Coordinates of C-alpha atoms in Angstrom, one line a residue:
M715 CA 0.2 0.1 0.2
R716 CA 2.7 2.4 0.4
Q717 CA 3.5 3.2 -3.2
Y718 CA 0.1 4.7 -3.0
F719 CA 0.7 7.1 -0.1
P720 CA 4.2 8.2 -1.5
D721 CA 3.6 12.0 0.0
W722 CA 3.0 11.1 3.4
S723 CA 6.6 11.9 4.3
W724 CA 5.9 15.4 4.5
I725 CA 3.8 14.8 7.4
K726 CA 6.9 12.9 9.4
K727 CA 9.4 15.3 8.1
Y728 CA 7.3 18.5 8.1
D729 CA 9.5 21.7 8.9
R730 CA 7.4 23.6 11.5
S731 CA 8.6 26.9 10.0
K732 CA 6.3 26.5 7.5
V733 CA 3.4 26.2 9.7
S734 CA 2.5 30.1 9.6
A735 CA 2.6 30.1 5.6
D736 CA 0.4 26.8 5.4
L737 CA -2.3 28.4 7.7
I738 CA -2.5 31.5 5.8
A739 CA -2.8 29.6 2.5
G740 CA -5.4 27.4 4.1
L741 CA -7.6 30.2 5.4
T742 CA -7.3 32.0 2.6
V743 CA -8.2 29.3 -0.1
G744 CA -11.1 28.0 2.7
V745 CA -12.5 31.6 2.6
M746 CA -12.3 31.7 -1.1
L747 CA -14.2 28.2 -1.3
V748 CA -17.1 29.1 0.6
P749 CA -18.7 31.0 -2.3
Q750 CA -17.3 29.7 -5.3
G751 CA -18.1 26.1 -4.1
M752 CA -22.0 27.2 -3.6
A753 CA -21.6 29.0 -7.1
Y754 CA -20.4 25.9 -9.0
S755 CA -23.1 23.6 -7.0
M756 CA -25.7 26.1 -8.5
L757 CA -24.2 25.9 -11.6
A758 CA -24.0 21.9 -11.5
G759 CA -28.1 22.0 -11.0
L760 CA -27.6 21.1 -7.2
P761 CA -28.6 23.0 -4.0
P762 CA -25.6 25.3 -2.7
I763 CA -24.8 23.4 0.3
Y764 CA -23.7 20.6 -1.8
G765 CA -20.8 22.9 -3.1
L766 CA -19.6 23.0 0.9
Y767 CA -19.9 19.5 1.2
A768 CA -17.4 19.0 -2.2
S769 CA -15.1 21.3 -0.4
T770 CA -14.6 19.0 2.7
I771 CA -13.6 15.7 2.6
P772 CA -12.0 15.6 -0.9
L773 CA -9.5 18.5 0.2
L774 CA -8.4 16.2 3.2
I775 CA -8.1 13.0 1.0
Y776 CA -6.1 14.6 -1.8
A777 CA -3.8 16.2 1.2
L778 CA -2.7 12.9 2.3
L779 CA -2.2 11.1 -1.2
G780 CA -1.6 13.8 -3.8
T781 CA 2.1 14.7 -5.0
S782 CA 1.2 18.4 -5.5
R783 CA 1.9 20.2 -2.4
Q784 CA -0.2 23.5 -3.8
L785 CA -2.9 22.1 -5.9
A786 CA -6.6 23.0 -4.3
V787 CA -8.9 20.1 -5.1
G788 CA -12.7 21.0 -4.9
P789 CA -15.3 22.2 -7.2
V790 CA -14.5 23.9 -10.5
A791 CA -16.7 25.5 -13.5
M792 CA -16.2 23.0 -16.1
V793 CA -17.1 19.9 -13.9
A794 CA -19.9 21.3 -12.9
L795 CA -21.1 22.4 -16.4
L796 CA -20.4 18.6 -17.1
I797 CA -22.6 17.5 -14.4
A798 CA -25.4 19.6 -15.3
N799 CA -25.3 18.3 -18.6
G800 CA -25.2 14.7 -17.9
V801 CA -27.4 14.3 -15.1
G802 CA -30.1 17.0 -16.1
A803 CA -30.7 14.9 -19.0
M804 CA -31.8 12.3 -16.3
A805 CA -33.3 14.2 -13.5
E806 CA -34.6 17.9 -12.7
F807 CA -32.3 20.2 -11.2
G808 CA -32.1 20.2 -7.5
S809 CA -34.6 17.2 -7.0
P810 CA -33.6 14.4 -4.8
E811 CA -33.3 12.4 -7.9
F812 CA -30.8 14.6 -9.3
V813 CA -28.4 14.9 -6.5
S814 CA -28.5 11.2 -5.8
L815 CA -27.3 10.5 -9.5
A816 CA -24.8 13.5 -9.0
I817 CA -23.2 11.8 -6.0
L818 CA -23.5 8.3 -7.8
L819 CA -21.2 10.1 -10.6
A820 CA -18.7 11.2 -8.1
L821 CA -18.0 7.5 -7.0
M822 CA -18.1 6.4 -10.8
V823 CA -15.9 9.0 -11.4
G824 CA -13.4 8.2 -8.6
I825 CA -13.3 4.3 -9.6
I826 CA -12.4 5.3 -13.3
Q827 CA -9.7 7.6 -12.1
F828 CA -8.2 5.1 -9.7
G829 CA -8.4 2.3 -11.4
L830 CA -6.5 4.3 -14.4
G831 CA -4.1 5.1 -12.0
V832 CA -3.2 1.7 -10.6
V833 CA -2.7 0.1 -13.7
R834 CA -0.5 3.1 -14.9
S835 CA -2.7 4.1 -17.7
G836 CA -2.2 8.0 -17.3
F837 CA -1.1 8.4 -20.5
V838 CA -4.6 7.8 -22.3
V839 CA -5.1 11.5 -21.7
N840 CA -2.3 12.4 -24.1
F841 CA -4.9 11.5 -26.8
L842 CA -6.7 14.5 -26.4
A843 CA -4.4 17.0 -28.3
H844 CA -4.1 20.6 -26.5
P845 CA -5.9 22.4 -29.1
V846 CA -8.8 20.3 -28.8
I847 CA -8.9 20.9 -25.0
S848 CA -8.5 24.3 -25.8
G849 CA -11.4 24.5 -28.2
F850 CA -13.8 22.6 -25.9
T851 CA -12.7 24.8 -22.8
S852 CA -13.5 27.9 -24.6
A853 CA -16.5 26.7 -25.8
A854 CA -17.8 25.3 -22.4
A855 CA -17.0 28.7 -21.1
I856 CA -19.3 30.4 -23.4
I857 CA -21.8 27.7 -22.4
I858 CA -21.4 28.5 -18.9
G859 CA -21.5 31.9 -19.1
V860 CA -24.7 32.1 -21.0
S861 CA -26.1 29.2 -18.7
Q862 CA -25.8 31.8 -16.3
L863 CA -28.0 34.8 -17.8
K864 CA -31.1 33.9 -16.4
H865 CA -29.7 34.4 -12.7
L866 CA -27.7 37.8 -13.9
F867 CA -31.1 39.4 -15.5
G868 CA -33.8 37.5 -13.1
I869 CA -35.3 35.7 -15.9
S870 CA -36.9 32.4 -16.1
I871 CA -35.1 30.5 -18.9
G872 CA -35.2 26.8 -19.6
R873 CA -32.3 24.4 -20.8
G874 CA -31.3 24.8 -24.4
K875 CA -28.5 25.6 -26.6
V876 CA -26.7 28.8 -26.4
H877 CA -28.5 30.5 -29.5
E878 CA -31.9 29.4 -27.8
T879 CA -31.1 31.0 -24.5
I880 CA -30.1 34.1 -26.3
I881 CA -33.2 34.1 -28.2
V882 CA -35.3 33.5 -25.2
L883 CA -33.5 35.9 -23.2
Y884 CA -33.9 38.8 -26.1
N885 CA -37.7 37.9 -26.3
N886 CA -38.0 38.6 -22.6
V887 CA -36.3 42.0 -22.1
P888 CA -39.5 43.6 -20.7
D889 CA -39.2 40.9 -17.8
I890 CA -35.7 41.8 -16.9
N891 CA -35.5 42.4 -13.0
W892 CA -33.4 45.4 -12.9
I893 CA -32.5 45.2 -9.5
T894 CA -31.1 41.7 -9.9
F895 CA -29.3 42.9 -12.8
G896 CA -27.7 45.7 -10.8
I897 CA -27.0 43.4 -8.1
G898 CA -25.1 41.3 -10.6
S899 CA -23.4 43.8 -12.4
I900 CA -22.3 45.7 -9.5
A901 CA -20.6 42.3 -8.4
I902 CA -18.9 41.4 -11.5
L903 CA -17.2 45.1 -11.3
I904 CA -16.1 44.6 -7.9
L905 CA -14.6 40.9 -8.9
V906 CA -12.9 42.5 -12.1
I907 CA -11.4 45.5 -10.2
F908 CA -9.9 43.1 -7.4
K909 CA -8.5 41.1 -10.3
K910 CA -6.9 43.6 -12.0
L911 CA -5.7 44.9 -8.5
R912 CA -4.0 41.3 -8.2
T913 CA -4.6 41.7 -4.4
N914 CA -4.8 38.6 -1.8
L915 CA -8.0 39.9 -0.6
P916 CA -11.0 37.2 -0.8
A917 CA -13.1 39.4 -3.4
P918 CA -15.8 36.4 -4.1
L919 CA -16.1 36.6 -0.1
I920 CA -16.6 40.5 0.0
V921 CA -19.1 40.2 -3.0
V922 CA -21.2 37.7 -0.9
A923 CA -21.1 39.8 2.4
L924 CA -22.0 42.9 0.4
S925 CA -24.6 41.1 -1.5
I926 CA -26.3 39.7 1.8
L927 CA -26.6 42.9 3.6
S928 CA -27.9 44.6 0.4
V929 CA -30.5 42.2 0.3
W930 CA -31.1 42.0 3.8
L931 CA -30.9 45.6 4.7
M932 CA -33.2 47.0 1.5
S933 CA -35.5 43.7 1.7
L934 CA -34.6 43.5 -2.0
H935 CA -36.1 39.5 -1.9
E936 CA -39.4 41.0 -1.4
Q937 CA -38.8 43.0 -4.8
G938 CA -38.2 39.7 -7.1
V939 CA -34.7 39.3 -6.1
S940 CA -34.2 35.5 -6.4
I941 CA -32.0 34.5 -2.9
V942 CA -30.8 31.1 -1.6
R943 CA -32.8 30.9 1.5
D944 CA -32.6 27.9 3.8
V945 CA -29.1 26.4 3.9
P946 CA -28.7 23.4 5.8
S947 CA -26.3 23.3 8.8
G948 CA -24.3 20.4 9.9
L949 CA -21.8 17.7 8.6
P950 CA -22.4 16.3 5.2
P951 CA -24.4 13.2 5.3
I952 CA -23.0 10.0 5.5
G953 CA -24.0 6.8 3.1
I954 CA -23.1 4.8 0.2
P955 CA -24.5 6.1 -3.2
T956 CA -27.5 4.7 -4.4
W957 CA -27.3 2.8 -7.7
N958 CA -28.7 0.6 -10.1
Q959 CA -27.4 -0.7 -13.7
E960 CA -29.6 1.5 -15.7
A961 CA -28.4 5.0 -14.1
I962 CA -24.6 3.1 -14.2
L963 CA -25.0 2.7 -18.0
S964 CA -26.4 6.3 -18.5
L965 CA -23.9 8.1 -16.6
M966 CA -20.7 6.4 -18.0
P967 CA -20.1 8.5 -20.7
M968 CA -20.0 11.3 -18.6
A969 CA -18.1 9.5 -16.1
L970 CA -15.6 8.9 -18.4
T971 CA -15.7 12.5 -19.7
I972 CA -15.2 14.1 -16.3
S973 CA -12.4 11.6 -15.4
F974 CA -10.5 12.6 -18.5
I975 CA -11.4 16.4 -18.2
G976 CA -10.9 16.8 -14.7
F977 CA -7.6 15.0 -14.2
I978 CA -6.2 17.0 -18.0
E979 CA -7.1 20.1 -15.9
S980 CA -5.8 18.9 -12.5
I981 CA -2.5 17.7 -14.0
A982 CA -2.1 20.7 -16.0
V983 CA -2.4 23.1 -12.8
A984 CA -0.3 21.1 -10.8
K985 CA 2.4 20.9 -13.4
S986 CA 2.7 24.8 -13.9
I987 CA 2.6 25.5 -10.3
Q988 CA 5.2 22.6 -9.7
A989 CA 7.6 24.1 -12.3
K990 CA 8.3 27.0 -9.9
H991 CA 9.2 24.4 -7.0
K992 CA 12.0 22.1 -7.3
D993 CA 11.8 20.4 -4.1
Y994 CA 9.5 17.8 -5.3
S995 CA 7.9 16.3 -8.4
I996 CA 4.4 15.5 -10.0
I997 CA 3.5 12.0 -10.5
P998 CA 0.7 11.9 -13.1
N999 CA -0.4 8.1 -12.0
Q1000 CA -0.4 8.7 -8.1
E1001 CA -2.5 12.2 -8.8
L1002 CA -5.2 9.9 -10.8
V1003 CA -5.2 7.6 -7.5
A1004 CA -5.2 10.6 -5.4
L1005 CA -8.1 12.2 -7.4
G1006 CA -9.8 8.9 -7.6
M1007 CA -10.0 8.4 -4.0
A1008 CA -10.8 12.1 -3.2
N1009 CA -13.9 11.3 -5.4
V1010 CA -14.7 7.9 -4.1
V1011 CA -14.4 8.9 -0.4
G1012 CA -15.9 12.3 -1.1
S1013 CA -19.3 10.5 -2.7
V1014 CA -19.8 8.8 0.7
F1015 CA -20.0 12.3 2.3
S1016 CA -22.3 13.7 -0.1
S1017 CA -20.3 15.3 -2.8
F1018 CA -20.1 15.5 -6.3
P1019 CA -17.3 15.1 -8.7
V1020 CA -14.1 17.6 -8.0
T1021 CA -10.9 18.1 -9.2
G1022 CA -8.0 20.4 -9.0
G1023 CA -8.8 24.5 -9.9
F1024 CA -6.7 26.7 -11.6
S1025 CA -7.8 29.9 -9.5
R1026 CA -7.8 28.5 -6.2
S1027 CA -4.4 26.6 -6.7
A1028 CA -2.7 29.7 -8.0
V1029 CA -3.8 31.6 -4.9
N1030 CA -3.1 28.9 -2.6
D1031 CA 0.5 29.2 -4.1
Q1032 CA 0.8 32.8 -3.5
A1033 CA -0.3 32.7 -0.3
G1034 CA 2.5 30.6 0.5
A1035 CA 1.5 27.1 0.8
R1036 CA 4.2 24.6 1.2
S1037 CA 2.7 21.1 2.0
G1038 CA -0.9 19.3 2.1
L1039 CA -1.6 21.1 5.3
A1040 CA -2.7 24.3 3.7
S1041 CA -5.6 22.3 1.9
I1042 CA -6.6 20.5 5.6
V1043 CA -6.8 23.9 7.0
S1044 CA -9.2 24.7 4.2
G1045 CA -11.3 21.8 4.3
L1046 CA -11.4 22.2 8.3
L1047 CA -12.6 25.9 7.6
I1048 CA -15.2 24.7 5.3
L1049 CA -16.3 22.3 8.0
L1050 CA -16.7 24.7 10.6
T1051 CA -18.7 26.8 7.9
L1052 CA -21.0 24.2 7.7
L1053 CA -21.3 23.9 11.4
F1054 CA -22.1 27.3 12.4
L1055 CA -22.4 29.8 9.7
T1056 CA -25.1 28.6 7.3
P1057 CA -27.8 30.4 8.4
Y1058 CA -26.0 33.8 7.3
F1059 CA -26.5 32.8 3.9
Y1060 CA -30.1 32.5 3.8
F1061 CA -30.2 36.4 2.0
L1062 CA -27.4 35.4 -0.6
P1063 CA -28.8 36.5 -4.1
H1064 CA -28.2 33.9 -6.8
A1065 CA -27.1 37.1 -9.1
A1066 CA -23.8 37.3 -6.7
L1067 CA -23.1 33.2 -7.2
S1068 CA -23.5 34.0 -11.1
A1069 CA -21.4 37.0 -11.1
I1070 CA -18.4 34.8 -9.4
I1071 CA -19.3 32.0 -12.2
L1072 CA -18.8 34.8 -15.1
V1073 CA -15.7 36.3 -14.1
A1074 CA -14.0 32.9 -13.3
V1075 CA -14.8 31.1 -16.6
Y1076 CA -14.0 34.4 -18.6
G1077 CA -10.3 33.3 -18.2
L1078 CA -10.8 30.0 -19.7
I1079 CA -11.9 31.5 -23.4
D1080 CA -8.2 31.1 -24.7
I1081 CA -8.0 34.2 -27.3
S1082 CA -3.7 33.9 -27.1
E1083 CA -3.9 30.2 -27.9
I1084 CA -6.6 30.8 -31.0
K1085 CA -4.1 33.5 -32.3
H1086 CA -0.7 31.6 -31.9
L1087 CA -2.2 28.6 -33.7
W1088 CA -3.1 30.6 -36.6
H1089 CA 0.1 32.0 -37.2
T1090 CA 1.8 28.7 -36.6
D1091 CA 0.0 25.8 -37.3
K1092 CA -3.0 25.8 -39.7
Q1093 CA -4.1 22.1 -38.7
D1094 CA -4.0 22.7 -35.1
F1095 CA -6.0 25.8 -35.5
L1096 CA -8.5 23.9 -37.3
L1097 CA -8.6 21.3 -34.9
L1098 CA -9.4 24.0 -32.4
V1099 CA -12.2 25.5 -34.3
V1100 CA -13.8 22.4 -35.2
T1101 CA -14.0 21.1 -31.5
F1102 CA -14.8 24.9 -30.4
L1103 CA -18.1 25.4 -33.0
G1104 CA -19.0 21.5 -32.6
T1105 CA -19.5 21.8 -29.1
L1106 CA -21.4 24.7 -28.9
A1107 CA -23.6 23.7 -31.6
V1108 CA -24.1 20.3 -30.6
G1109 CA -23.4 20.0 -26.9
I1110 CA -21.0 19.0 -24.5
E1111 CA -20.5 15.4 -24.7
E1112 CA -20.7 15.3 -28.3
G1113 CA -18.2 18.1 -28.7
I1114 CA -15.5 16.1 -26.6
L1115 CA -16.5 13.0 -28.2
I1116 CA -15.7 15.1 -31.9
G1117 CA -12.4 16.4 -30.6
L1118 CA -11.2 12.9 -29.2
V1119 CA -11.9 11.6 -32.9
L1120 CA -10.2 14.5 -34.5
S1121 CA -7.3 14.1 -32.3
L1122 CA -6.8 10.7 -33.2
V1123 CA -7.3 11.5 -36.8
A1124 CA -4.7 14.0 -36.8
L1125 CA -2.5 11.7 -34.7
I1126 CA -2.8 8.7 -37.5
Y1127 CA -2.1 11.4 -40.3
R1128 CA 1.0 12.9 -38.8
V1129 CA 2.4 9.3 -38.3
S1130 CA 1.4 8.2 -41.6
Y1131 CA 3.0 11.3 -43.5
P1132 CA 5.6 12.6 -41.2
H1133 CA 8.0 15.4 -42.4
I1134 CA 10.8 14.6 -45.1
A1135 CA 13.4 17.3 -45.7
E1136 CA 15.7 17.4 -48.4
L1137 CA 19.0 18.2 -47.5
S1138 CA 22.4 19.9 -49.2
Q1139 CA 25.6 20.4 -47.6
V1140 CA 26.3 24.0 -46.2
P1141 CA 29.8 25.2 -47.9
N1142 CA 33.0 24.3 -46.6
S1143 CA 31.8 22.3 -43.7
R1144 CA 30.2 18.9 -43.0
V1145 CA 27.0 20.1 -42.1
Y1146 CA 23.8 19.5 -43.9
R1147 CA 20.5 21.5 -43.8
N1148 CA 16.8 21.7 -45.2
V1149 CA 17.0 22.9 -48.9
N1150 CA 13.8 24.8 -48.0
R1151 CA 15.1 26.7 -45.2
F1152 CA 18.5 27.5 -46.1
D1153 CA 20.0 29.1 -49.0
F1154 CA 23.7 28.9 -50.4
L1155 CA 23.9 25.3 -50.0
N1156 CA 26.0 23.1 -52.2
H1157 CA 23.4 21.3 -53.9
R1158 CA 24.4 18.3 -56.3
N1159 CA 22.0 17.1 -59.0
Q1160 CA 23.0 13.5 -58.9
L1161 CA 22.5 13.1 -55.1
L1162 CA 19.4 13.0 -53.1
I1163 CA 19.9 13.1 -49.2
V1164 CA 16.8 13.0 -47.4
R1165 CA 15.8 13.5 -43.6
F1166 CA 13.0 11.2 -42.5
D1167 CA 11.5 13.0 -39.3
A1168 CA 9.8 9.9 -38.0
Q1169 CA 10.2 6.3 -36.9
L1170 CA 9.8 4.4 -40.2
F1171 CA 7.1 1.4 -40.1
F1172 CA 4.3 0.3 -42.2
A1173 CA 1.8 3.3 -41.8
N1174 CA 4.4 5.5 -43.5
C1175 CA 6.6 3.4 -45.5
Q1176 CA 4.4 4.1 -48.9
H1177 CA 5.0 7.8 -48.1
L1178 CA 8.8 7.7 -47.9
R1179 CA 8.8 5.5 -51.2
S1180 CA 6.7 7.8 -53.0

């Protein structure tokens, strides 16, 4: 069993001089997690309290099993959208059945990720090309943003594609609740200003506090402003997720999607932060084991699927986190919130939670990558655009399937038709260079020298011959 607990050494060899930094980082991320967790739970179609449930036990499990010392595991926008899309096709948002299926989905995701980690199959995620992930993520960010417009404008809008939601919103402009829109707009403005200032102050929590005070002092809920109302207090309910064969088969495509997308997002964040710290390394297969166990154990404590989040992990690192103790502190802070502070969220407006989601997902739209690929690699640019448009037009599950197929097709094409360069000699040397990239080379008509930029095998031998 020791191979699955490789980083427990930080507990035995913990440097007590790091305690204050870890405590500050843990408290900072914990404060940030309260509004974010509730917002992403709403995005997933669940009551806000489940966002707090998902921000407790999974953090503690990952802190013990993960190899990243700064990664902050919990609810994220992308996974929340996938939950809403997958479970929403089987049950009504917020219903007991919906909640039960979302928790079952966490168990399935955890088993898949843990299994992939145990058999050392983390490499399978490499079959999703980066342009495909970028295109899918950008499209998902737009879908998430559009899905929150009903809360921002205070209009009742049913589920539908992006263009359908925009049309319904346009037709219902006279029904906009301008007080709700004002709360959401001011919240967005505050969040954007704090983001520009790059301050360590918990902007989402400040937005939540100000919006609660505004609704309470001015009785705005009596003027049509939608609020969270009763938030249950107490520790997360414990129990084995209920399951049946039909539910498992229906959820399997989404469980696989969340397993891969969640791991890709998490490992990308973990590696980007680890690059700044040379005292440890990231082990991808162990990350799968850690995320898998976080979801499996989390499902027993009423958690929906979770993964590592970019914004919280960045804050965790900037606040000084140096070990898993920071995540443990964050999880304990959420537990204290569940025990003592949930009654204070009664007047929290949904518009404020939507503002938090909108500002968070805006950064997922990767404009710089689109421009970069347009100038450097038209094939990868095409992969990105097709995945982006396919996800927007057809749907989340179909979009990621389109991206996976395109990734495999691109891979097969590139190994079947690898780059071949004709070489000629650099004057007065023994060096040979590509004739299409260098001038003034000594070219001999009777001699052909080629460089085959790939391993030669049955799929590309015809290309070399021709």
